[in-house]
Amino acid sequence: MSARRTPKQNRLLAALPGPELLRLLPHLERVLLPLGAVIYESGGAQAHAYFPASGIISLLYVMKDGAAAEIAVVGNEGMVGIAVFMGGGTTPSRAVVQSAGSAWRLEPALLKAEFARGGALQRQLLRYTQALITQMTQTAVCNRHHLLEQQLCRWLLLSLDRLPSNELVMTQQLIANMLGVRREGVTEAAGRLQADGLIDYSRGRISVLNRAGLEKRACECYAVVRNESDRLLQSQIALVA
Amino acid sequence: MAAILNSLLAALPRKSYLRLLPGLAPVELVFGEILYEPDQPIEHVYFPTQSLVSLLTLVEGHLALEVGLVGWEGMVGFPLALGVDTSPVRALVQGGGPALRMGAARFRAELRRSPPLQRELHRYVATMMAQISQTAGCNRFHVVEPRLARWLLMTRDRVRSGEFRMTHEFLSHMLGVRRVGVTEAASALQQRKLIEYTRGAIKILDHRGLEKAACPCYESVKDMHRAASL
């Protein structure tokens, strides 16, 4: 297996002790995540669990009237399919590929069985759940309290952390859908960031030119989410070491 | 044996519940009491029986928004059930009353040896996640009045009473809006004879009417709880 195509591209899987990963290995199937693909739909049947190797999956909360807003983003630090092991009903949410990539996927029954063993995978998935809860919490407060420009900076930074380059393929309409705001608002905010030399925006591509500057313009929500993920993931790795 | 007044505990098999019982101390939660602070170690878990606890986010040290409500259906301190000993939010007693409390160390030990307790808590965390994501979506799309109606209904479900005490200031933190916004929304609901609100005392007069006035998020979260308890 080449270094580029191993389940260890996903940090949750990479942190598993050898024997646990070996047990899962035959069942992990590599799949491509094309831009815009819906990998989980609210009210749908129990889907596979996805451990992204690259790319970004956006979790959207879907209102009864169909309006949707992003509540979290998942990259190779996490997984999609928490409902598989947490139980309970279906979450009113949708998981959409926001940036193309690939993932390792696992049958729900297999994930459930591995989770029930109570080993390292269970510990990691639970800690990841808490990191995701922090992200959702921060998104909720950010939606309420911060300016669209700050939210856009937070969103760009969270996305960049999950991508290998400083470039994002993304239309303003899509960003507006993610943030649950009107496109005009995104255009204005992006225009200001561009005028200040922080980003370059052309034909559906956003390049971040000055990351430190972007961090200064973001609200505290970005740092809260990143620090909490780092902390929870680092102690995960410490547990294994 | 007396009825179990917390539905999370009541859902446990009898044997698991009886194991847990000696470690659960009855306590009286007082309005305004802080059970834990963001990023500080969670020292106890609480199973409210007739009390209500609000999970609040802080922005730059100030109360900013409620992201979850815990009453007789849940447990305060769920990060411990995920193997994490701190929380990013403040847990604040919103409705004083009795609860059952257990120390963090004992809770961890009990959790390790009780798969039924693990399962119940995992399901409960899933419903909390739905509540948090719904709050994020609701805040984005809905105006104050339907959100206030939703909040009053969620509170009623958790204290199992249509009457409770609540100041405007508190409500403004809960909903993340200015106090004047709360005042306007509350008077609108009062004019429609859905609630009565005098000197911090709220009484729900017409809960069906209030359900109609609430945003659909109320139903969404209720559906989620219903599905989780199956």
mmCIF file of C-alpha atoms in Angstrom, chain A residues 61-65 67-71 82-83 85-92 115 122-123 126-127 129-130 132-134 136-146 148 151 154 179-181 220-221 224 228 231-232, chain B residues 39 57-60 64-65 67 78-79 81-89 118-119 121-123 125-126 129-130 132-142 144 147 175-177 216-217 219-221 223-224 227-228:
data_model
loop_
_atom_site.group_PDB
_atom_site.id
_atom_site.type_symbol
_atom_site.label_atom_id
_atom_site.label_comp_id
_atom_site.label_asym_id
_atom_site.label_seq_id
_atom_site.Cartn_x
_atom_site.Cartn_y
_atom_site.Cartn_z
ATOM 1 C CA TYR A 61 -28.654 21.409 10.129
ATOM 2 C CA VAL A 62 -31.790 21.144 8.020
ATOM 3 C CA MET A 63 -34.830 23.061 9.191
ATOM 4 C CA LYS A 64 -38.329 21.677 8.720
ATOM 5 C CA ASP A 65 -38.898 24.218 5.943
ATOM 6 C CA ALA A 67 -33.484 25.928 4.958
ATOM 7 C CA ALA A 68 -30.061 24.706 6.046
ATOM 8 C CA ALA A 69 -27.033 26.090 7.850
ATOM 9 C CA GLU A 70 -23.640 24.574 8.486
ATOM 10 C CA ILE A 71 -23.024 23.457 12.044
ATOM 11 C CA ILE A 82 -21.571 9.609 15.004
ATOM 12 C CA ALA A 83 -25.203 8.471 15.087
ATOM 13 C CA PHE A 85 -22.325 4.421 17.529
ATOM 14 C CA MET A 86 -24.160 6.901 19.735
ATOM 15 C CA GLY A 87 -27.579 5.454 18.970
ATOM 16 C CA GLY A 88 -30.724 7.492 19.296
ATOM 17 C CA GLY A 89 -32.779 8.847 16.453
ATOM 18 C CA THR A 90 -31.653 10.364 13.227
ATOM 19 C CA THR A 91 -30.197 13.840 13.517
ATOM 20 C CA PRO A 92 -31.963 16.462 11.402
ATOM 21 C CA PHE A 115 -17.178 0.464 19.265
ATOM 22 C CA GLN A 122 -14.299 3.830 21.332
ATOM 23 C CA ARG A 123 -12.189 6.202 23.425
ATOM 24 C CA LEU A 126 -16.077 9.644 22.141
ATOM 25 C CA ARG A 127 -13.414 12.309 22.499
ATOM 26 C CA THR A 129 -17.667 13.626 19.667
ATOM 27 C CA GLN A 130 -16.834 16.155 22.381
ATOM 28 C CA LEU A 132 -17.481 18.163 17.477
ATOM 29 C CA ILE A 133 -19.894 19.335 20.182
ATOM 30 C CA THR A 134 -17.504 22.203 20.901
ATOM 31 C CA MET A 136 -21.291 23.067 17.041
ATOM 32 C CA THR A 137 -21.590 25.126 20.204
ATOM 33 C CA GLN A 138 -19.198 27.701 18.887
ATOM 34 C CA THR A 139 -21.004 27.851 15.557
ATOM 35 C CA ALA A 140 -24.279 28.487 17.371
ATOM 36 C CA VAL A 141 -22.855 31.381 19.336
ATOM 37 C CA CYS A 142 -20.964 32.725 16.340
ATOM 38 C CA ASN A 143 -24.136 32.806 14.231
ATOM 39 C CA ARG A 144 -25.747 34.898 16.889
ATOM 40 C CA HIS A 145 -23.038 37.276 17.998
ATOM 41 C CA HIS A 146 -20.439 37.873 15.351
ATOM 42 C CA LEU A 148 -20.525 38.172 8.892
ATOM 43 C CA GLN A 151 -17.754 34.405 10.540
ATOM 44 C CA ARG A 154 -13.578 31.660 10.928
ATOM 45 C CA LEU A 179 -23.228 30.193 6.544
ATOM 46 C CA GLY A 180 -26.972 30.502 6.042
ATOM 47 C CA VAL A 181 -26.748 34.112 4.859
ATOM 48 C CA GLU A 220 -12.471 34.084 18.993
ATOM 49 C CA CYS A 221 -14.627 31.151 17.850
ATOM 50 C CA VAL A 224 -11.688 28.016 20.648
ATOM 51 C CA GLU A 228 -10.160 22.205 21.766
ATOM 52 C CA ARG A 231 -6.175 19.270 22.930
ATOM 53 C CA LEU A 232 -8.569 16.346 22.523
ATOM 54 C CA ASP B 39 -12.526 24.592 30.816
ATOM 55 C CA THR B 57 -21.574 29.780 26.121
ATOM 56 C CA LEU B 58 -19.454 32.754 27.061
ATOM 57 C CA VAL B 59 -17.991 35.234 24.617
ATOM 58 C CA GLU B 60 -15.095 37.230 26.017
ATOM 59 C CA ALA B 64 -23.705 34.954 25.318
ATOM 60 C CA LEU B 65 -26.118 32.180 24.458
ATOM 61 C CA VAL B 67 -26.983 26.002 23.762
ATOM 62 C CA PHE B 78 -22.011 14.650 29.950
ATOM 63 C CA PRO B 79 -18.431 15.343 28.721
ATOM 64 C CA ALA B 81 -19.328 10.220 29.627
ATOM 65 C CA LEU B 82 -17.194 10.994 26.569
ATOM 66 C CA GLY B 83 -13.953 10.639 28.502
ATOM 67 C CA VAL B 84 -13.361 14.390 28.666
ATOM 68 C CA ASP B 85 -13.192 16.134 32.031
ATOM 69 C CA THR B 86 -13.955 19.709 31.017
ATOM 70 C CA SER B 87 -16.667 21.433 29.039
ATOM 71 C CA PRO B 88 -16.574 24.545 26.849
ATOM 72 C CA VAL B 89 -19.738 25.916 28.458
ATOM 73 C CA GLN B 118 -22.895 3.970 28.766
ATOM 74 C CA ARG B 119 -25.604 3.250 26.202
ATOM 75 C CA LEU B 121 -25.659 8.365 28.120
ATOM 76 C CA HIS B 122 -24.482 7.989 24.546
ATOM 77 C CA ARG B 123 -28.057 8.252 23.357
ATOM 78 C CA VAL B 125 -25.484 12.949 24.174
ATOM 79 C CA ALA B 126 -26.871 12.358 20.682
ATOM 80 C CA MET B 129 -26.053 17.301 19.847
ATOM 81 C CA ALA B 130 -29.378 17.663 18.079
ATOM 82 C CA ILE B 132 -27.060 22.262 19.987
ATOM 83 C CA SER B 133 -27.194 22.039 16.200
ATOM 84 C CA GLN B 134 -30.825 23.066 16.250
ATOM 85 C CA THR B 135 -29.860 26.086 18.354
ATOM 86 C CA ALA B 136 -27.234 26.998 15.767
ATOM 87 C CA GLY B 137 -29.731 26.729 12.917
ATOM 88 C CA CYS B 138 -32.581 28.348 14.787
ATOM 89 C CA ASN B 139 -30.447 31.342 15.737
ATOM 90 C CA ARG B 140 -29.586 31.821 12.135
ATOM 91 C CA PHE B 141 -33.075 31.765 10.720
ATOM 92 C CA HIS B 142 -35.707 32.541 13.309
ATOM 93 C CA VAL B 144 -37.050 36.321 18.693
ATOM 94 C CA ARG B 147 -37.588 31.362 19.593
ATOM 95 C CA LEU B 175 -31.710 33.746 23.514
ATOM 96 C CA GLY B 176 -28.627 35.832 22.803
ATOM 97 C CA VAL B 177 -30.618 39.023 22.187
ATOM 98 C CA PRO B 216 -40.575 24.256 14.049
ATOM 99 C CA CYS B 217 -37.287 23.622 15.863
ATOM 100 C CA GLU B 219 -40.929 19.852 17.188
ATOM 101 C CA SER B 220 -37.619 18.758 15.657
ATOM 102 C CA VAL B 221 -35.890 18.423 18.996
ATOM 103 C CA ASP B 223 -38.972 14.206 17.706
ATOM 104 C CA MET B 224 -35.321 13.516 18.362
ATOM 105 C CA ALA B 227 -36.827 8.628 18.779
ATOM 106 C CA ALA B 228 -33.978 8.321 21.270
#
